[in-house]
Coordinates of C-alpha atoms in Angstrom, one line a residue:
M1 CA 27.6 104.2 90.9
I2 CA 30.4 103.1 93.4
R3 CA 29.6 99.1 91.7
T4 CA 30.4 100.9 88.3
L5 CA 33.4 102.6 89.5
A6 CA 35.0 99.1 91.4
I7 CA 34.3 97.1 87.9
A8 CA 36.2 100.0 85.2
F9 CA 39.5 100.7 87.4
I10 CA 39.4 96.6 87.2
S11 CA 39.0 96.3 83.9
L12 CA 41.8 99.3 83.5
L13 CA 44.7 97.2 85.3
I14 CA 43.6 94.4 83.4
F15 CA 43.8 95.6 80.5
G16 CA 46.5 98.3 81.3
R17 CA 48.3 95.1 82.7
C18 CA 47.8 93.2 78.8
A19 CA 48.8 96.7 77.1
Q20 CA 53.2 96.4 78.7
Q21 CA 56.3 95.8 76.7
V22 CA 57.9 92.6 77.3
A23 CA 61.4 91.7 75.8
P24 CA 60.4 89.3 73.7
T25 CA 61.7 85.5 75.7
G26 CA 63.9 83.3 73.3
G27 CA 64.7 82.3 70.1
K28 CA 68.3 82.6 69.0
K29 CA 70.2 84.3 70.2
D30 CA 72.6 86.7 66.7
S31 CA 76.2 85.9 67.1
I32 CA 77.1 86.6 63.2
P33 CA 78.8 89.5 63.0
P34 CA 77.8 92.6 60.0
N35 CA 79.8 92.0 56.7
L36 CA 80.2 95.2 54.9
V37 CA 78.1 94.9 51.5
E38 CA 80.1 97.3 49.8
S39 CA 82.3 100.5 49.9
F40 CA 83.2 104.1 48.7
P41 CA 85.9 104.1 47.5
V42 CA 86.4 100.1 46.3
N43 CA 89.0 98.1 47.9
K44 CA 92.2 99.0 46.1
T45 CA 91.4 101.5 44.5
L46 CA 94.1 103.4 42.4
N47 CA 94.3 106.8 41.7
F48 CA 91.4 107.6 44.9
K49 CA 91.7 111.4 45.6
G50 CA 88.6 112.1 47.6
K51 CA 88.5 113.7 50.9
K52 CA 85.1 110.8 52.5
I53 CA 85.2 107.1 52.7
E54 CA 81.8 105.0 53.0
L55 CA 81.3 102.0 54.4
Y56 CA 78.3 99.9 54.1
F57 CA 77.0 97.1 56.2
N58 CA 73.9 94.4 56.2
E59 CA 72.7 95.0 59.7
Y60 CA 72.1 98.1 61.7
V61 CA 76.2 99.2 63.6
V62 CA 76.9 101.2 65.7
V63 CA 80.7 102.7 66.5
D64 CA 82.9 102.5 69.3
N65 CA 86.3 104.7 70.4
I66 CA 87.1 104.7 66.5
N67 CA 89.3 107.5 67.4
Q68 CA 91.8 104.8 69.2
K69 CA 91.0 101.0 66.8
L70 CA 91.3 102.4 63.9
I71 CA 94.7 102.0 62.5
I72 CA 95.8 104.2 59.3
T73 CA 98.9 102.7 57.6
P74 CA 101.5 104.8 56.8
E75 CA 100.5 107.4 59.7
A76 CA 98.7 109.9 57.5
D77 CA 98.3 112.8 60.5
N78 CA 95.5 113.9 58.6
P79 CA 92.0 114.0 61.2
Y80 CA 89.1 113.0 60.6
T81 CA 85.6 113.4 61.8
Y82 CA 82.7 110.0 61.9
K83 CA 79.7 110.0 61.8
Q84 CA 77.2 107.1 61.4
N85 CA 73.7 106.1 60.2
G86 CA 71.5 102.9 60.6
M87 CA 73.2 100.2 58.0
S88 CA 76.1 103.2 57.3
V89 CA 79.9 105.2 58.7
A90 CA 81.1 107.1 56.8
L91 CA 84.1 108.9 57.4
T92 CA 85.4 113.0 56.2
F93 CA 88.5 114.0 56.0
K94 CA 90.4 116.7 56.8
K95 CA 92.7 117.0 53.5
Q96 CA 92.7 114.7 50.5
F97 CA 95.6 112.1 51.1
E98 CA 99.3 112.6 49.7
D99 CA 100.3 111.3 46.0
S100 CA 101.1 107.9 44.8
T101 CA 100.8 106.4 47.7
T102 CA 99.1 103.2 49.2
Y103 CA 97.1 103.9 52.1
T104 CA 95.6 100.8 54.7
L105 CA 93.1 101.4 57.3
N106 CA 92.2 98.8 59.6
F107 CA 89.1 99.4 61.2
G108 CA 89.2 96.2 64.6
D109 CA 86.1 95.4 66.8
A110 CA 85.6 99.4 65.9
I111 CA 82.6 98.8 64.0
K112 CA 80.2 96.0 65.2
D113 CA 76.7 95.5 64.9
F114 CA 73.4 97.1 67.0
A115 CA 72.0 93.7 68.5
E116 CA 74.3 92.0 70.4
K117 CA 77.6 94.2 70.5
N118 CA 79.8 91.5 67.8
P119 CA 82.5 93.0 66.1
A120 CA 83.3 93.3 62.1
K121 CA 85.8 91.1 61.5
N122 CA 89.0 91.5 59.6
L123 CA 87.7 94.5 58.3
K124 CA 90.0 96.2 56.3
M125 CA 89.9 98.8 53.1
V126 CA 93.1 99.4 51.1
F127 CA 93.6 102.4 48.3
S128 CA 96.0 104.0 47.0
T129 CA 96.4 107.1 46.0
G130 CA 98.5 106.9 42.9
S131 CA 98.7 104.3 39.4
T132 CA 100.0 101.4 41.9
L133 CA 99.1 99.1 45.4
D134 CA 101.9 99.3 46.9
S135 CA 103.4 95.1 48.4
G136 CA 105.7 94.5 50.3
R137 CA 104.7 92.5 53.9
V138 CA 106.7 92.4 57.0
Y139 CA 105.5 90.0 59.8
G140 CA 106.4 87.8 63.3
S141 CA 105.8 87.4 66.6
V142 CA 106.3 89.5 69.7
K143 CA 107.0 88.8 72.6
D144 CA 108.4 89.6 76.3
I145 CA 112.1 87.9 76.7
T146 CA 111.9 87.5 80.7
T147 CA 108.3 85.8 80.3
N148 CA 108.5 83.8 76.7
K149 CA 104.7 85.2 76.2
P150 CA 103.1 87.1 73.7
I151 CA 102.7 89.8 73.8
F152 CA 98.8 91.8 72.9
D153 CA 98.7 95.0 71.3
A154 CA 101.8 96.2 71.4
L155 CA 102.5 98.7 69.0
V156 CA 105.5 97.2 65.5
G157 CA 106.1 99.7 62.9
L158 CA 107.7 100.3 59.9
Y159 CA 111.1 103.9 60.7
N160 CA 112.6 105.0 58.5
V161 CA 116.6 104.7 58.4
S162 CA 118.5 107.0 59.7
D163 CA 121.1 107.9 61.4
T164 CA 119.0 110.5 63.8
L165 CA 115.9 108.1 64.6
N166 CA 114.8 108.4 68.2
V167 CA 111.5 106.6 68.4
A168 CA 110.9 108.7 71.1
K169 CA 110.3 111.6 69.2
Q170 CA 109.4 109.9 66.1
K171 CA 106.3 108.2 65.0
P172 CA 106.8 104.9 62.7
Y173 CA 105.8 105.4 58.8
Y174 CA 104.3 102.2 59.1
F175 CA 102.9 101.2 61.6
S176 CA 99.8 97.5 63.0
R177 CA 99.1 95.9 66.9
T178 CA 99.6 92.5 68.1
D179 CA 96.7 89.9 68.1
S180 CA 95.6 88.3 71.7
S181 CA 99.1 85.7 70.6
G182 CA 101.7 88.4 70.3
T183 CA 101.8 88.1 65.8
F184 CA 101.9 91.4 63.1
S185 CA 101.6 91.6 59.6
I186 CA 102.1 95.1 58.4
E187 CA 101.4 95.0 54.4
N188 CA 100.3 97.1 52.1
V189 CA 104.6 99.1 52.5
Q190 CA 106.3 100.3 50.2
T191 CA 109.6 98.3 49.3
R192 CA 112.7 99.6 50.7
A193 CA 114.5 99.6 53.8
Y194 CA 113.7 100.4 57.0
K195 CA 114.3 100.1 60.7
L196 CA 112.2 97.5 62.0
I197 CA 110.6 97.9 66.2
A198 CA 107.9 97.2 68.9
I199 CA 106.4 99.5 71.9
D200 CA 104.3 98.6 74.1
D201 CA 103.2 102.5 73.2
K202 CA 99.9 102.1 76.8
N203 CA 99.0 105.9 75.9
R204 CA 98.5 105.2 72.0
N205 CA 101.3 108.8 71.2
M206 CA 103.3 106.6 68.6
L207 CA 105.5 107.5 71.0
Y208 CA 108.8 105.8 72.8
N209 CA 108.3 106.0 76.6
A210 CA 111.8 104.6 78.3
K211 CA 110.7 105.3 82.0
D212 CA 107.7 102.8 81.7
E213 CA 107.5 100.8 78.4
R214 CA 109.1 97.7 77.0
T215 CA 110.6 98.1 73.7
G216 CA 112.0 94.7 71.4
F217 CA 113.7 96.3 67.9
V218 CA 115.8 93.6 64.9
N219 CA 119.6 94.9 64.5
Q220 CA 120.1 94.7 61.1
I221 CA 118.1 96.8 58.6
I222 CA 115.0 94.8 56.9
K223 CA 114.0 95.0 54.0
A224 CA 109.7 94.8 52.9
G225 CA 109.3 92.9 50.6
A226 CA 106.0 90.3 49.5
D227 CA 108.3 86.7 50.2
S228 CA 110.3 88.9 53.7
V229 CA 110.8 86.6 56.6
A230 CA 109.0 85.9 59.4
Y231 CA 111.1 88.1 62.4
Q232 CA 110.2 87.0 66.2
I233 CA 110.7 90.5 68.9
N234 CA 111.9 90.3 72.0
M235 CA 110.2 93.1 74.2
F236 CA 111.8 94.3 77.0
L237 CA 112.3 96.9 79.0
S238 CA 115.8 99.7 79.6
D239 CA 114.9 103.3 81.3
N240 CA 117.9 104.8 79.5
T241 CA 116.6 108.2 80.4
P242 CA 119.4 110.6 82.0
L243 CA 120.1 109.6 86.1
K244 CA 119.0 112.7 87.6
I245 CA 119.0 114.0 90.9
Q246 CA 114.7 114.4 91.3
R247 CA 114.4 115.7 94.9
T248 CA 116.2 116.0 98.3
L249 CA 115.0 115.4 101.9
P250 CA 116.7 117.5 104.3
R251 CA 115.0 116.4 107.9
V252 CA 116.5 116.9 111.3
N253 CA 118.3 113.2 112.1
N254 CA 118.3 112.4 108.5
Y255 CA 118.8 113.5 104.1
S256 CA 117.4 111.8 101.2
V257 CA 119.0 111.9 97.8
V258 CA 116.3 110.8 96.0
F259 CA 117.4 109.8 92.0
S260 CA 114.4 109.6 89.2
K261 CA 115.5 106.1 88.6
P262 CA 116.5 102.9 90.0
I263 CA 120.4 102.6 90.7
E264 CA 122.6 99.8 91.9
K265 CA 125.4 101.7 93.7
V266 CA 126.1 104.4 95.0
G267 CA 129.6 105.0 95.8
V268 CA 130.0 109.0 97.8
T269 CA 133.0 110.4 98.2
F270 CA 133.3 114.0 101.3
M271 CA 134.6 116.6 99.3
N272 CA 135.6 118.1 102.6
K273 CA 137.1 115.6 106.3
D274 CA 133.9 115.8 107.5
T275 CA 131.8 111.7 106.6
L276 CA 128.4 111.1 107.6
P277 CA 127.2 107.1 107.9
Y278 CA 124.7 106.4 105.3
L279 CA 123.1 104.0 102.9
L280 CA 121.1 102.8 99.3
E281 CA 117.1 102.7 100.3
N282 CA 114.5 101.2 98.2
G283 CA 117.5 101.3 94.9
T284 CA 116.0 105.0 94.4
A285 CA 117.3 107.2 98.3
L286 CA 120.1 107.4 99.4
K287 CA 120.0 109.0 103.2
F288 CA 122.8 110.2 105.5
F289 CA 122.7 110.1 108.9
N290 CA 122.9 113.6 111.2
V291 CA 125.5 112.4 114.0
D292 CA 127.4 115.1 115.8
P293 CA 129.7 116.1 115.5
H294 CA 130.4 117.9 111.7
P295 CA 129.7 121.1 110.5
D296 CA 125.7 122.5 108.9
S297 CA 127.4 121.2 105.7
T298 CA 129.0 118.5 103.8
L299 CA 129.5 118.5 100.7
V300 CA 130.2 115.6 98.4
K301 CA 130.4 113.9 95.3
L302 CA 128.0 110.6 94.1
T303 CA 128.7 108.3 91.5
A304 CA 126.0 106.4 91.1
T305 CA 125.5 103.7 88.8
D306 CA 122.4 102.6 87.0
S307 CA 121.0 99.2 86.2
L308 CA 122.2 100.2 82.4
G309 CA 125.6 100.1 83.5
T310 CA 125.8 104.2 83.2
V311 CA 127.9 106.5 85.5
T312 CA 126.4 109.4 86.8
D313 CA 128.9 111.8 88.8
F314 CA 126.7 114.2 90.6
E315 CA 127.9 117.1 93.3
Q316 CA 125.8 118.0 96.6
K317 CA 125.0 120.0 100.0
I318 CA 123.8 117.3 102.8
A319 CA 122.1 120.2 104.9
F320 CA 120.0 119.1 107.8
Q321 CA 116.9 121.4 109.2
A322 CA 118.0 122.7 112.1
Q323 CA 116.7 121.2 115.2
R324 CA 113.4 123.2 117.4
G325 CA 112.9 120.5 120.0
K326 CA 115.4 119.9 122.9
E327 CA 114.7 116.2 122.0
R328 CA 115.3 114.9 118.8
Q329 CA 112.0 112.3 117.1
K330 CA 114.6 109.8 115.8
D331 CA 113.0 106.6 113.6
P332 CA 113.0 103.5 115.5
L333 CA 115.5 101.3 114.8
G334 CA 114.0 98.1 112.7
L335 CA 114.7 94.9 111.7
T336 CA 114.3 92.6 108.8
T337 CA 115.7 89.1 107.4
L338 CA 116.5 86.8 104.5
P339 CA 114.5 85.1 104.8
E340 CA 111.4 85.9 106.5
Q341 CA 110.8 84.9 109.8
N342 CA 108.6 81.8 110.5
K343 CA 111.0 80.5 107.1
P344 CA 112.1 76.3 107.0
L345 CA 115.9 76.7 107.5
T346 CA 118.4 73.8 106.2
N347 CA 121.2 72.7 108.9
E348 CA 123.7 74.9 107.4
F349 CA 122.1 77.9 105.9
V350 CA 123.0 81.8 104.9
Y351 CA 121.1 84.1 106.8
Q352 CA 121.3 87.7 106.2
F353 CA 119.5 90.2 109.6
V354 CA 118.6 94.2 107.2
L355 CA 119.0 97.3 109.4
N356 CA 117.4 100.7 108.3
K357 CA 120.2 102.2 109.9
P358 CA 124.5 101.9 110.0
I359 CA 126.1 99.9 112.7
K360 CA 128.0 101.2 114.8
F361 CA 128.3 98.7 118.1
L362 CA 127.6 94.2 117.6
D363 CA 127.8 92.2 120.2
D364 CA 128.9 88.5 118.3
Q365 CA 129.0 87.0 121.3
K366 CA 125.6 88.1 123.1
I367 CA 123.9 87.7 119.9
T368 CA 122.9 83.4 120.0
L369 CA 122.1 81.6 118.2
I370 CA 119.8 77.9 119.5
T371 CA 119.6 75.3 118.6
D372 CA 118.1 73.4 122.0
S373 CA 117.9 74.3 125.2
L374 CA 121.4 73.9 126.4
T375 CA 122.8 75.3 122.9
H376 CA 123.1 78.6 122.2
E377 CA 125.8 79.5 120.3
P378 CA 127.6 82.8 120.0
L379 CA 127.5 84.5 115.9
H380 CA 131.5 84.6 116.5
S381 CA 131.4 81.2 116.8
F382 CA 130.1 81.3 112.2
P383 CA 131.5 83.6 109.6
Y384 CA 129.8 86.8 108.7
S385 CA 130.1 90.3 107.5
W386 CA 129.0 93.1 107.0
N387 CA 127.9 94.6 103.2
V388 CA 129.5 98.3 102.6
T389 CA 126.6 100.8 104.0
H390 CA 127.0 98.8 107.0
N391 CA 123.4 98.0 107.4
I392 CA 122.9 94.4 106.2
L393 CA 124.6 91.4 107.6
T394 CA 125.6 88.5 106.3
V395 CA 126.0 85.3 108.0
N396 CA 126.8 81.6 107.4
A397 CA 125.1 79.0 110.0
K398 CA 125.3 75.9 110.8
S399 CA 123.2 74.7 113.0
F400 CA 122.0 71.4 114.4
A401 CA 118.4 71.0 116.0
K402 CA 116.4 69.5 115.2
D403 CA 112.7 71.4 115.3
S404 CA 113.7 74.7 116.0
I405 CA 115.9 77.4 114.7
K406 CA 115.8 80.6 116.9
W407 CA 118.7 83.5 116.5
D408 CA 118.4 85.7 120.0
L409 CA 119.4 89.5 119.7
P410 CA 119.6 91.2 123.2
K411 CA 118.5 94.3 123.7
G412 CA 121.9 96.5 123.5
S413 CA 123.3 93.6 121.0
V414 CA 122.6 96.0 118.0
I415 CA 123.1 99.8 118.2
S416 CA 122.9 102.1 115.7
V417 CA 125.1 105.3 114.2
E418 CA 122.2 107.3 116.1
D419 CA 123.0 105.1 119.8
D420 CA 119.6 103.5 119.6
T421 CA 119.2 99.5 119.9
L422 CA 116.5 97.5 118.7
A423 CA 114.5 95.8 121.9
R424 CA 114.8 92.2 122.0
T425 CA 114.2 90.8 119.6
L426 CA 113.3 86.3 118.7
L427 CA 113.2 85.3 115.3
K428 CA 112.0 81.5 115.0
H429 CA 112.7 79.7 112.1
P430 CA 111.5 75.6 111.9
V431 CA 113.5 73.1 110.6
L432 CA 113.0 71.7 107.0
N433 CA 111.3 68.7 106.7
E434 CA 113.0 67.0 103.8
E435 CA 110.4 65.1 103.1
N436 CA 108.0 68.4 102.8
Y437 CA 110.0 69.1 100.2
G438 CA 110.7 68.0 95.8
Q439 CA 114.3 67.5 94.1
I440 CA 114.7 69.0 90.3
K441 CA 117.3 67.4 88.2
G442 CA 119.2 68.9 84.4
A443 CA 122.4 69.4 82.9
V444 CA 122.4 72.4 79.5
L445 CA 122.6 70.4 76.5
N446 CA 124.8 71.9 73.8
A447 CA 127.1 74.3 75.5
D448 CA 129.9 74.6 75.3
T449 CA 133.7 75.4 77.6
S450 CA 132.8 79.4 76.6
T451 CA 128.7 80.2 77.7
H452 CA 128.7 81.0 80.9
F453 CA 124.7 80.8 81.5
I454 CA 122.8 80.7 84.6
V455 CA 120.2 78.6 85.2
E456 CA 116.9 79.5 86.5
L457 CA 114.1 78.2 88.4
V458 CA 111.2 80.2 89.1
D459 CA 107.8 79.9 89.7
E460 CA 103.8 80.4 87.9
Q461 CA 104.6 84.2 88.8
F462 CA 108.1 84.2 87.1
K463 CA 109.5 84.8 90.8
V464 CA 112.7 82.9 90.8
F465 CA 113.2 80.2 93.7
K466 CA 117.0 79.6 92.8
S467 CA 119.8 80.3 90.3
V468 CA 122.7 78.4 89.6
Y469 CA 125.7 78.8 87.3
T470 CA 126.5 75.6 86.6
S471 CA 125.6 72.1 85.1
P472 CA 124.7 69.6 85.8
Y473 CA 122.6 71.3 88.1
T474 CA 120.6 70.2 91.1
F475 CA 117.7 72.7 92.6
R476 CA 116.8 70.9 96.4
H477 CA 114.0 71.7 99.2
V478 CA 111.5 72.9 95.8
P479 CA 108.4 73.5 97.6
Q480 CA 105.2 71.4 96.1
G481 CA 104.2 73.8 93.1
K482 CA 104.1 74.2 89.1
Y483 CA 107.5 75.5 87.5
M484 CA 110.0 76.8 84.3
I485 CA 113.4 76.6 83.8
R486 CA 114.9 79.2 81.6
I487 CA 118.6 79.8 81.0
I488 CA 120.2 83.1 80.8
I489 CA 123.0 83.6 78.5
D490 CA 125.7 85.6 80.6
A491 CA 127.5 86.7 77.4
N492 CA 129.4 89.8 80.6
R493 CA 130.0 87.2 83.0
N494 CA 128.4 89.4 86.1
K495 CA 125.9 86.5 87.2
R496 CA 122.8 88.1 85.8
W497 CA 120.7 88.8 83.1
D498 CA 121.7 92.7 81.2
T499 CA 118.7 94.6 79.4
G500 CA 119.0 95.9 75.8
E501 CA 119.5 98.7 74.4
L502 CA 117.5 101.1 71.4
D503 CA 120.1 104.0 71.4
K504 CA 122.7 101.4 71.0
N505 CA 121.3 98.6 69.1
R506 CA 122.2 96.3 71.6
Q507 CA 120.7 93.8 72.5
P508 CA 119.4 92.0 76.1
E509 CA 120.8 88.6 77.4
A510 CA 119.7 85.8 75.5
I511 CA 117.1 84.1 77.5
Y512 CA 116.2 80.6 76.5
Y513 CA 113.0 78.6 78.5
L514 CA 112.4 75.0 78.6
Q515 CA 109.1 73.6 76.5
D516 CA 107.2 72.8 79.1
K517 CA 106.1 73.1 83.0
I518 CA 106.9 70.8 85.3
L519 CA 104.9 69.7 88.0
L520 CA 106.0 68.6 91.5
K521 CA 105.0 67.2 94.0
S522 CA 106.4 66.9 97.1
N523 CA 109.2 64.4 98.0
F524 CA 109.7 63.7 94.7
E525 CA 112.9 63.6 91.7
L526 CA 113.1 64.9 88.7
N527 CA 115.5 63.4 86.9
D528 CA 116.5 64.5 83.4
I529 CA 115.5 68.1 83.7
N530 CA 117.8 69.3 80.3
I531 CA 117.0 72.4 78.5
T532 CA 119.2 72.4 75.0
L533 CA 120.6 75.9 73.2
P534 CA 119.9 76.8 70.0
K535 CA 123.2 75.9 68.5

């Protein structure tokens, strides 16, 4: 009996294993996307009056995020539900489409085969609720003006021309989205006048959010037609939202006024005889320091200028928190430098000491530049200057060091408005070795005497290494690596790039890139790296 049971158990194990289902191995992977074999209505149907659209494919399909990926132009404001059933997909709309209108349904990659999820290619349907199909077309490409890179998935829209057009509140009448190469094509549109605008549309609500979305536009009103030109749209970030005081942060030692966006500069006017030291932190917070004696509150007028040059005035009451303990707990006095510590320096250099509080005393005899063990030059030997808020010291220095350059700041040589001081600080920098760096020379061609420009050398992350304002130009002491050169047309001569404004129909200052990247090796000099401006 035991032997019989053992044989039965072994047999069950063997045949049980043989009966397991295993995914088939080998064979060619399915890489063929599903094909549309039939649709209702038929593509390019006229006088369509229905509310249901059906698509039939040659294999089993699945639907992937169709509510986000299906683009219907013009924007229909017509909700729909969908049903996927084996080899077919059906869309049922809530109401009939508007009369005498050509509609385009672009499915993108919303429908894929069941097995390998290959998306159906170029899946698009066009129909008209009238007796003709509109034939207008607008096409072109979109790029970021600062990087010269194409922008993927930007919303490019045709807007009805109106004096009250507001893309933050109005959706485009026709639209498309850019592909990975930044190109777009809006087809089957009515042949009439439009405003052509591109936006990032990160939240896909088809409305422009100036706070964090780029935009770009064509200045002139365009007319869609079968033979329209290719439009190049340069997108840029332009926060034109009204500048506001977002919040205030009252403390015992200081009082911060935080703005709703970065500001370029701010003027402070005290409305009474009292004054307080202050500084601008990170471009967004204006910090006032509580120094005695002063009244319980101080009224100030703030004149703030944002990146678009818009000036806004505020009146603000500065009121510090009441002190509860016997002694204030102060934030420590901090120091950073430009260039950063341990960065190589040439023997002639511009140096910045950046402190986190306004400074009321600096001993320019005790602060010294150390060239070697015997040579200590006091700070007053060099030209230096403070910024308006007295927290950034800029020095034009010169050294004869061979190995390292050092700044020695003894304790007590820097005292803030809060009467605290830095601990003894020693800042070290190696002397730059010319053999470890390269040089790039070139010229700007086709520029007349009236053209003001900025030549910038940028790395692969578009970080600016150096800017110059003349031609021919020379970039010295460039680390080995890959670089790009771009030219900014400085139309207003302020030695910086200025963005555009959609509301004012003002384009950003033009930027032109050298077509090829530059590969620079150590101890090499590249000459005749010229860039030609268009005529």
